[in-house]
XYZ file of C-alpha atoms in Angstrom:
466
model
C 0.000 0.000 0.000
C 1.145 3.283 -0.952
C -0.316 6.490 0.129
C -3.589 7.577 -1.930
C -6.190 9.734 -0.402
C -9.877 8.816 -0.147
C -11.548 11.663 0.411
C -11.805 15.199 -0.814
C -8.949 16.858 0.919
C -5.566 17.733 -0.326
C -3.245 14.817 -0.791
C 0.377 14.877 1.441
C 1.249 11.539 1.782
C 4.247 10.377 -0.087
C 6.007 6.615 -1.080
C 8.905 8.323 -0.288
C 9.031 11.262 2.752
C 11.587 12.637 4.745
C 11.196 15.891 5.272
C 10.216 18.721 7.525
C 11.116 18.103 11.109
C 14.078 15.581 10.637
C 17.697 15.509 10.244
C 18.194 19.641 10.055
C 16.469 18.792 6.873
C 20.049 17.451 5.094
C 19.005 16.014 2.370
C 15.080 15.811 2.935
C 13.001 14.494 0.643
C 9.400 13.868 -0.572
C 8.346 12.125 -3.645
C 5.188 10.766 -5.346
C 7.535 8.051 -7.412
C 9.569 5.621 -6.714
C 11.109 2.165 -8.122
C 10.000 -1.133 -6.162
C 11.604 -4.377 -5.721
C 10.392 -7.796 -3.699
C 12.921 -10.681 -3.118
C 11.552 -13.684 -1.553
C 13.915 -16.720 0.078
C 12.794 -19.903 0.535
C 15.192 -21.734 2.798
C 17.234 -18.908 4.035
C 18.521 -19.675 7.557
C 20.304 -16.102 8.379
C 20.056 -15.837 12.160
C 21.928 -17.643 15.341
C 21.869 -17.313 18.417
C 24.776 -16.075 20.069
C 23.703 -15.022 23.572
C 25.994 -17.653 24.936
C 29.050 -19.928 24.148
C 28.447 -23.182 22.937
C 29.685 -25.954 25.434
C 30.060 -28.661 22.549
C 30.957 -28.226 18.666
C 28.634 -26.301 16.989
C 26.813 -28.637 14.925
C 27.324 -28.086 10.646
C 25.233 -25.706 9.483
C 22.386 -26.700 6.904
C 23.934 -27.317 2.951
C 22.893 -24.256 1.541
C 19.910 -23.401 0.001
C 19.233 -23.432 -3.555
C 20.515 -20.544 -5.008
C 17.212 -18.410 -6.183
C 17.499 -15.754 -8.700
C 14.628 -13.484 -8.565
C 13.378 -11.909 -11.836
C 14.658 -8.998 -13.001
C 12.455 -6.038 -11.302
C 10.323 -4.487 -14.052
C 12.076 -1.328 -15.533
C 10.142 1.943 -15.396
C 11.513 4.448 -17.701
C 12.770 7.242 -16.932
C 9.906 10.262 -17.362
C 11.149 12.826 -19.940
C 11.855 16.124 -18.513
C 9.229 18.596 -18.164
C 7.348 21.120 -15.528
C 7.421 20.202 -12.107
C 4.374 18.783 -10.851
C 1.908 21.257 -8.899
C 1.108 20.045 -5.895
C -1.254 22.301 -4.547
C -3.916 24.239 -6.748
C -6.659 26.144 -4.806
C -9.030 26.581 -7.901
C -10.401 29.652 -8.868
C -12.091 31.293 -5.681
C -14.088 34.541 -5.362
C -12.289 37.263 -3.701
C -12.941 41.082 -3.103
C -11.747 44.690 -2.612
C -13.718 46.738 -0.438
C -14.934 43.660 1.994
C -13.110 44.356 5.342
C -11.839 41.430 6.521
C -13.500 39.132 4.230
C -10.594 40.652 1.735
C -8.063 39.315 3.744
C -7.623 35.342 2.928
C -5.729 32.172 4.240
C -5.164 28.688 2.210
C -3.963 25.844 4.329
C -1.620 24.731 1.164
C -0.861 21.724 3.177
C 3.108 20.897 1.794
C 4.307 21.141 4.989
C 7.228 22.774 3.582
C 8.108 25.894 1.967
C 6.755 26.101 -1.923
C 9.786 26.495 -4.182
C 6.870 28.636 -6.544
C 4.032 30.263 -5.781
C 1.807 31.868 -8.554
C -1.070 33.818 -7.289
C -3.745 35.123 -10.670
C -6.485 37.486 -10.238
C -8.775 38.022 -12.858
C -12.416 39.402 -13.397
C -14.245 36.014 -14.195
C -13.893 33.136 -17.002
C -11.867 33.819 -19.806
C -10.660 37.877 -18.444
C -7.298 38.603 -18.437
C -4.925 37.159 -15.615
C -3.194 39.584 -13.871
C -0.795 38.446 -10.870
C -0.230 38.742 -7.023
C 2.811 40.750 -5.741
C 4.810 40.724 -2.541
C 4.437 43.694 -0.976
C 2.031 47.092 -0.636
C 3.877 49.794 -2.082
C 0.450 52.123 -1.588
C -1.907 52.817 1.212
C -5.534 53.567 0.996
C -4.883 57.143 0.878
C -5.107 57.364 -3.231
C -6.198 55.480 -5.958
C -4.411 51.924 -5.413
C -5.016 47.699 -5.858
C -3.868 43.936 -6.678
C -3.496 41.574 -4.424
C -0.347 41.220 -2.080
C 0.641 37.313 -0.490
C 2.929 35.578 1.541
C 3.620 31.833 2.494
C 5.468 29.354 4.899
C 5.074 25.638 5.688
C 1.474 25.644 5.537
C -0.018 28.351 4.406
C -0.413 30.982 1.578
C -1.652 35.041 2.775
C -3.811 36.860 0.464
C -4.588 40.728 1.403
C -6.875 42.893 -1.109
C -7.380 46.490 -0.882
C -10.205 47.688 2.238
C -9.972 51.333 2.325
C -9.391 51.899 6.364
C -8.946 55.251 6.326
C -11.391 57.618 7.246
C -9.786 60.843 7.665
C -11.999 64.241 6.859
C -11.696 64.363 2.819
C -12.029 60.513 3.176
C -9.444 58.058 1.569
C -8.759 56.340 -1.650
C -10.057 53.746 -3.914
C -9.680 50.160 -3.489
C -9.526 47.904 -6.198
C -9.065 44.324 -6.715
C -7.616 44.484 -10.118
C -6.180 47.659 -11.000
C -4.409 48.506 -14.417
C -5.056 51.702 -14.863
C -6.699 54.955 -13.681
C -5.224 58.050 -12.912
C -1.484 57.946 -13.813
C -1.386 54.970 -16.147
C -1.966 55.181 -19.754
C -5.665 55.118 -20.579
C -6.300 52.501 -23.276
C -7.953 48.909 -21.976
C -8.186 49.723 -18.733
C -9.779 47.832 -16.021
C -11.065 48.519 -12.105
C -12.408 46.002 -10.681
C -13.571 45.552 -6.921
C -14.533 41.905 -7.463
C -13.190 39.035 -9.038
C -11.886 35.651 -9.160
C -8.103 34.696 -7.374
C -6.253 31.225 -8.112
C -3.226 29.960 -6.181
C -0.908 27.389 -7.174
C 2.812 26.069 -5.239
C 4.793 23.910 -5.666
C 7.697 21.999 -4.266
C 9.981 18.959 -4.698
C 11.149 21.053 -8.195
C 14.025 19.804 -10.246
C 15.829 22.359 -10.638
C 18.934 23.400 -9.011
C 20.250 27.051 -8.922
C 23.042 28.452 -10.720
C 23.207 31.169 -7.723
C 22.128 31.243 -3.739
C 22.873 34.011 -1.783
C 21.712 32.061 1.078
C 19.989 34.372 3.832
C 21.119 37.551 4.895
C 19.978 40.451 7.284
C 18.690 43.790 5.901
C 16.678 46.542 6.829
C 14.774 49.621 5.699
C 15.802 53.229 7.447
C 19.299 52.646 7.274
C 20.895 54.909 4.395
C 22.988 53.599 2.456
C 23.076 50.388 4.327
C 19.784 49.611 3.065
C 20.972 49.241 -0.082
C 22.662 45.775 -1.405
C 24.582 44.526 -4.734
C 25.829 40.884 -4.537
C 27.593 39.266 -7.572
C 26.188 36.140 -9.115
C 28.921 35.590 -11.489
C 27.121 33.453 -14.035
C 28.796 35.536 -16.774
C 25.461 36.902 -18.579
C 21.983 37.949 -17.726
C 20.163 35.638 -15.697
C 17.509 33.359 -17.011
C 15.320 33.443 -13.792
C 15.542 35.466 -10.796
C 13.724 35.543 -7.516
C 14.310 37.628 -4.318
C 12.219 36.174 -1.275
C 12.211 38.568 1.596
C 11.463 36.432 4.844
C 9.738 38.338 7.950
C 11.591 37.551 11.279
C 8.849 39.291 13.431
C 5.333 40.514 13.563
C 2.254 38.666 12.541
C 4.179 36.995 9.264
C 6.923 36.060 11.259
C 8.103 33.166 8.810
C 5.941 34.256 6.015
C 7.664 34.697 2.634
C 7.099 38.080 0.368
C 8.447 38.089 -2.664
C 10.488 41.166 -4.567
C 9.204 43.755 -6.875
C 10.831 45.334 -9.903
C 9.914 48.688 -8.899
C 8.768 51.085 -6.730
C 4.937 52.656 -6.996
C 5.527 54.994 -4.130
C 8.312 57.228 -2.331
C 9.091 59.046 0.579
C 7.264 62.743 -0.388
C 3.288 61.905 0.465
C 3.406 60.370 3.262
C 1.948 57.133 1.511
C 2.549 53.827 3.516
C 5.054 51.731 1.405
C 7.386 49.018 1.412
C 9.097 45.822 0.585
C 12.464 44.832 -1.750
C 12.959 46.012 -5.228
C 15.037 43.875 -7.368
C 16.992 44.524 -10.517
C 20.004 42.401 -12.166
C 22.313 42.876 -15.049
C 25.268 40.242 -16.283
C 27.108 40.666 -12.942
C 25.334 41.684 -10.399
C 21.666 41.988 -8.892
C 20.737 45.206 -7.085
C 18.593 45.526 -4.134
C 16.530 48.440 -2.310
C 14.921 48.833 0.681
C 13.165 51.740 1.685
C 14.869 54.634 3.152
C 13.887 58.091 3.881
C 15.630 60.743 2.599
C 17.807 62.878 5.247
C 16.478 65.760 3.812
C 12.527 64.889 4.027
C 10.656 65.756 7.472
C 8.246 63.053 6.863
C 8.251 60.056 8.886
C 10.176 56.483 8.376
C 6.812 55.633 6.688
C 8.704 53.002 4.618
C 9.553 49.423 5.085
C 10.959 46.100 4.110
C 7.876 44.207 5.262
C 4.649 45.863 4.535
C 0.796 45.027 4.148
C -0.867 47.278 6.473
C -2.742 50.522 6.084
C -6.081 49.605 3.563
C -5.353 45.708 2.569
C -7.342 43.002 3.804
C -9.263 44.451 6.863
C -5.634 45.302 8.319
C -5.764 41.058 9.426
C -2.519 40.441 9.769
C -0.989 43.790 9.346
C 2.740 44.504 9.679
C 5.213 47.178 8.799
C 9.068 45.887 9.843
C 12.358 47.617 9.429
C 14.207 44.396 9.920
C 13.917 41.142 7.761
C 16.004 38.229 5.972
C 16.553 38.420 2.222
C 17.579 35.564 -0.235
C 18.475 35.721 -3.966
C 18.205 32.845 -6.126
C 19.552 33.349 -10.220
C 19.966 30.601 -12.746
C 21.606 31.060 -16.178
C 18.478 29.635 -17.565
C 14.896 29.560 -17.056
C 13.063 26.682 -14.991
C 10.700 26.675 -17.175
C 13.062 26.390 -20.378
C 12.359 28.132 -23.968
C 9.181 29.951 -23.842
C 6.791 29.411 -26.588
C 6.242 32.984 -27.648
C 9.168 35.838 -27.029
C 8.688 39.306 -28.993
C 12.285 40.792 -28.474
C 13.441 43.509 -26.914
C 10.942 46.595 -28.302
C 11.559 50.401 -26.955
C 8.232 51.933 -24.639
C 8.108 55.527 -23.001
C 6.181 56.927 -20.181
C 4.319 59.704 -20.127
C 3.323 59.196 -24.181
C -0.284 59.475 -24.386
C -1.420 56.188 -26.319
C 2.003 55.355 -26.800
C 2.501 54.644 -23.448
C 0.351 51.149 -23.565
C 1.480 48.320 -25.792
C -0.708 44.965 -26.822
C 1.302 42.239 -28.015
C -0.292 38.820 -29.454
C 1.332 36.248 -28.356
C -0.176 33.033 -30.633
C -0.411 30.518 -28.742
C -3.402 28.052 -28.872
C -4.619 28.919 -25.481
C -4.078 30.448 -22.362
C 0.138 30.901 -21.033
C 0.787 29.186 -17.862
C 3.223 32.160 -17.130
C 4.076 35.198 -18.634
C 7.111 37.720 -17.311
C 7.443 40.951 -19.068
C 10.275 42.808 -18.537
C 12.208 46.733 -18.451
C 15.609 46.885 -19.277
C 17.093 50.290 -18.308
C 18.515 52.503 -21.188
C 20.397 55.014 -18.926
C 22.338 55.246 -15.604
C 22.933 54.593 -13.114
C 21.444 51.345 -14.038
C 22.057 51.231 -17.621
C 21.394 47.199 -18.791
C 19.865 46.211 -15.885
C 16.391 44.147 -15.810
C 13.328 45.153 -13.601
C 10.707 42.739 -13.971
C 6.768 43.719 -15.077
C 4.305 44.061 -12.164
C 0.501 42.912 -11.855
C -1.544 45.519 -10.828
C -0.799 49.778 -10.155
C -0.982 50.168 -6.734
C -0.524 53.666 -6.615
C -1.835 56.762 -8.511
C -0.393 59.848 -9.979
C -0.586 61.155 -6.415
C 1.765 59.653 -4.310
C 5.449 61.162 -5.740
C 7.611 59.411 -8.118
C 6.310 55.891 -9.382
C 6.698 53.793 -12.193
C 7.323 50.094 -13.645
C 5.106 48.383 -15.995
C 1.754 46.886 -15.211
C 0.490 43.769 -16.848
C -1.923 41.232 -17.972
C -2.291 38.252 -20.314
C -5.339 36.185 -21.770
C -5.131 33.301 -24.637
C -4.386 35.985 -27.566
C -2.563 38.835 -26.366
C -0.138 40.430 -23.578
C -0.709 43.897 -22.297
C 1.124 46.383 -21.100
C 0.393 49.783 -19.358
C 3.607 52.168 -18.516
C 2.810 55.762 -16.502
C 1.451 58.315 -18.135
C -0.229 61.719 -17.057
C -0.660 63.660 -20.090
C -4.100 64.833 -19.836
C -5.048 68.683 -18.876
C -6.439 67.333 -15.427
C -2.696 65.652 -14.746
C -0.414 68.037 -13.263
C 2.276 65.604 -12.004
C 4.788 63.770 -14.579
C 6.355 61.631 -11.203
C 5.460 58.186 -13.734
C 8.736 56.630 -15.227
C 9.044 53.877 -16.757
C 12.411 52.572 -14.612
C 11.883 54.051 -10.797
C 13.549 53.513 -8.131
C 14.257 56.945 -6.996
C 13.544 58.600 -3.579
C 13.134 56.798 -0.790
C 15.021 53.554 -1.494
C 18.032 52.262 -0.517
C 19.719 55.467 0.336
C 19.313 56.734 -3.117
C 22.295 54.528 -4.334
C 21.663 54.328 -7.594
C 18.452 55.903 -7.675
C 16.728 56.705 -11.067
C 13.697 57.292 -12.444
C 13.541 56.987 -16.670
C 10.927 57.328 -18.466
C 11.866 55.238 -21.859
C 13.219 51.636 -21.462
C 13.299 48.408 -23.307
C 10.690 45.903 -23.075
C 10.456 42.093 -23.811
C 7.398 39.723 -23.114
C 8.085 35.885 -22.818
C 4.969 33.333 -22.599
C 5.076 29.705 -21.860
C 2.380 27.267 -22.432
C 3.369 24.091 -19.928
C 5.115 25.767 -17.316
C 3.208 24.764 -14.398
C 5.833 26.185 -11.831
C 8.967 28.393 -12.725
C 11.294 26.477 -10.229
């Protein structure tokens, strides 16, 4: 008998488990497969006893047995390389802005280890476009802000919408569940929604092995310069795949993984809540900001390396920390291998009117498993380096300098949505394409472009990008 459940809950047994809780974890293990072999002996005498010295010869043993030679154990082959399995799919679930704490959400993913990947997609309903999750709030309810912000550990994946909280005279913002647009984003295809659908998949036991671990290290927000980081992964040429998990050593996530951004939607001049790690990475080196205030502002430390507080998810949960554990992970190639559709490297601008959203069909016979779209800088400080597309705006034209792309895929096309405040009602040009500019990481290498390179890749059986 092997493990199997028999009932409607989430499979964890394994035919082959060793995992959390034993031996420091050194080589642990779980698997679903495994090869099995029976031997059976007929007249096999293998035991004596030797509890005491015999007093007279020991009499001869039996004339051996018959030699038996079992059959050959039946060959399985080998299964040819693909995605690693998903282990854990929640379904599509309905989930909403605006609900208190009914947008705040907890899946019992039930690995009993941490995933390896986890994909979180928001859309509107059946056949919309997928946007995805993100892994930290860079905006408050104080403007115009939305997506969907998670964490995990061992057991469980964290899902915060927007819930405006605030209720100040002049009330607060607007809360959105899917947000790729409004004020401060270019205007074409646009869509607000408070309610919608959200699917979570994660995965573990992946096959792939990284080309780069930084292993984890200490770093914190409010600490100039300090709160800046560059670490070489000499792999000689622009990574494949890159992921920066930012692990929460206090609080109410204490555990709980957020992952990276590739830029930042907010800064240090409104007094916005912010937070979290931005990531970028060139041939040599990836780059890494936490927030910081500027020594000149008279604001308060209002940013921070952990952050889902002030408007998402009925504040369950909440935390803002200074203080956290950061890992990078880079691998020459992608997990996932060659991606069915890639357009190139194409040039986009902020701040452009209609020429600051871009639609690219992709041609694939149905819906990508996973799409990444990124910005590669065209001017210093970070000239070459990658910042990766983001899945919702989660800040408005109100909250200082922003920027990034925002995106979203269905079974035809890719779109893309850079900043842009060009109408006669828009009276702040903070949008850039490439930001990370005040407020973050002691403004080492701070920048905020507004043209940059763009490239979409699509794959169409990449169940988990591990």
């Amino acid at each position: 008998w092997a493990p199997d459940r028999n009932d409607d809950k989430l499979a964890s047994g394994r035919i082959i488990s060793v995992i959390d809780g034993w031996g420091g974890e050194v080589n642990a293990q779980q698997s679903n497969v495994s090869e099995v072999r029976v031997l059976v002996w007929q007249n096999c005498s293998i035991c004596r006893d030797y509890s005491a010295a015999p007093t007279t010869p020991p009499s001869p043993m039996p004339s051996p047995a018959p030699t038996v030679t079992p059959s050959p154990a039946p060959t399985t082959p080998a299964p040819s390389p693909g995605p690693p399995q998903v282990v854990y799919d929640s379904g599509w679930f309905q989930f909403n802005a605006s609900a208190g704490k009914n947008s705040y959400a907890e899946l019992g993913h039930s690995l009993y280890a941490y995933p390896h990947d986890v994909l979180v997609r928001v859309r509107g309903g059946p056949g919309d476009f997928v946007h995805y999750g993100m892994g930290a709030a860079q905006g408050d309810d104080s403007e115009e802000y939305g997506g969907v912000v998670f964490a995990y550990n061992r057991t469980t994946v964290r899902l915060w919408a927007p819930h405006v909280n605030d209720t100040d005279v002049g009330g607060g913002g607007t809360a959105y569940l899917i947000n790729d647009g409004g004020d401060g984003w270019a205007a074409i295809n646009t869509q607000q929604l408070q309610s919608g659908q959200v699917r979570v998949t994660a995965t573990i036991n992946c096959s792939s092995t990284y080309d780069y671990d930084s292993g984890w290290f200490t770093l914190e927000s409010q600490r100039g310069a300090n709160s800046y980081r560059e670490l070489e992964h000499s792999l000689g040429s622009v990574p494949g795949f890159v992921k920066v998990l930012t692990r929460a050593v206090d609080g109410a996530n204490d555990g709980f993984i957020f992952e990276a951004m590739g830029t930042a939607m907010s800064d240090d001049t409104a007094g916005n809540g912010y937070g979290g790690v931005v990531s970028a990475y060139n041939g040599t080196t990836v780059r890494l900001w936490a927030p910081d205030r500027e020594k000149r502002r008279i604001l308060a430390e209002i940013g921070y390396i952990v952050n889902v507080n002030d408007g998402w998810g009925g504040e369950v949960n909440r935390q803002s920390s200074r203080t956290a554990q950061v890992r990078v992970l880079a691998s020459a190639e992608s997990p996932c291998g060659t991606p069915a559709y890639d357009s190139g490297w194409f040039e986009l601008h902020a701040q452009q009117g209609t020429k600051s959203y871009k639609s690219v069909l992709h041609g694939l016979s149905s819906m990508p498993s996973r799409v990444k779209v990124y910005v590669r800088s065209m001017d210093s400080p970070n000239n070459g380096y990658v910042f990766e597309g983001v899945g919702a705006a989660q800040t408005d034209a109100n909250n200082g300098y922003y920027g990034g792309v925002v995106f979203a895929h269905d079974d035809t096309e890719v779109r893309i949505w850079a900043p842009d405040c060009t109408d006669a009602s828009c009276t702040k040009q903070f949008g850039s394409m490439v930001n990370v500019f005040e407020g973050w990481g002691g403004e080492v290498n701070a920048q905020a472009s507004t043209e940059g390179m763009v490239r979409v890749l699509a794959w169409q059986d990449c169940d988990a990008m591990c």
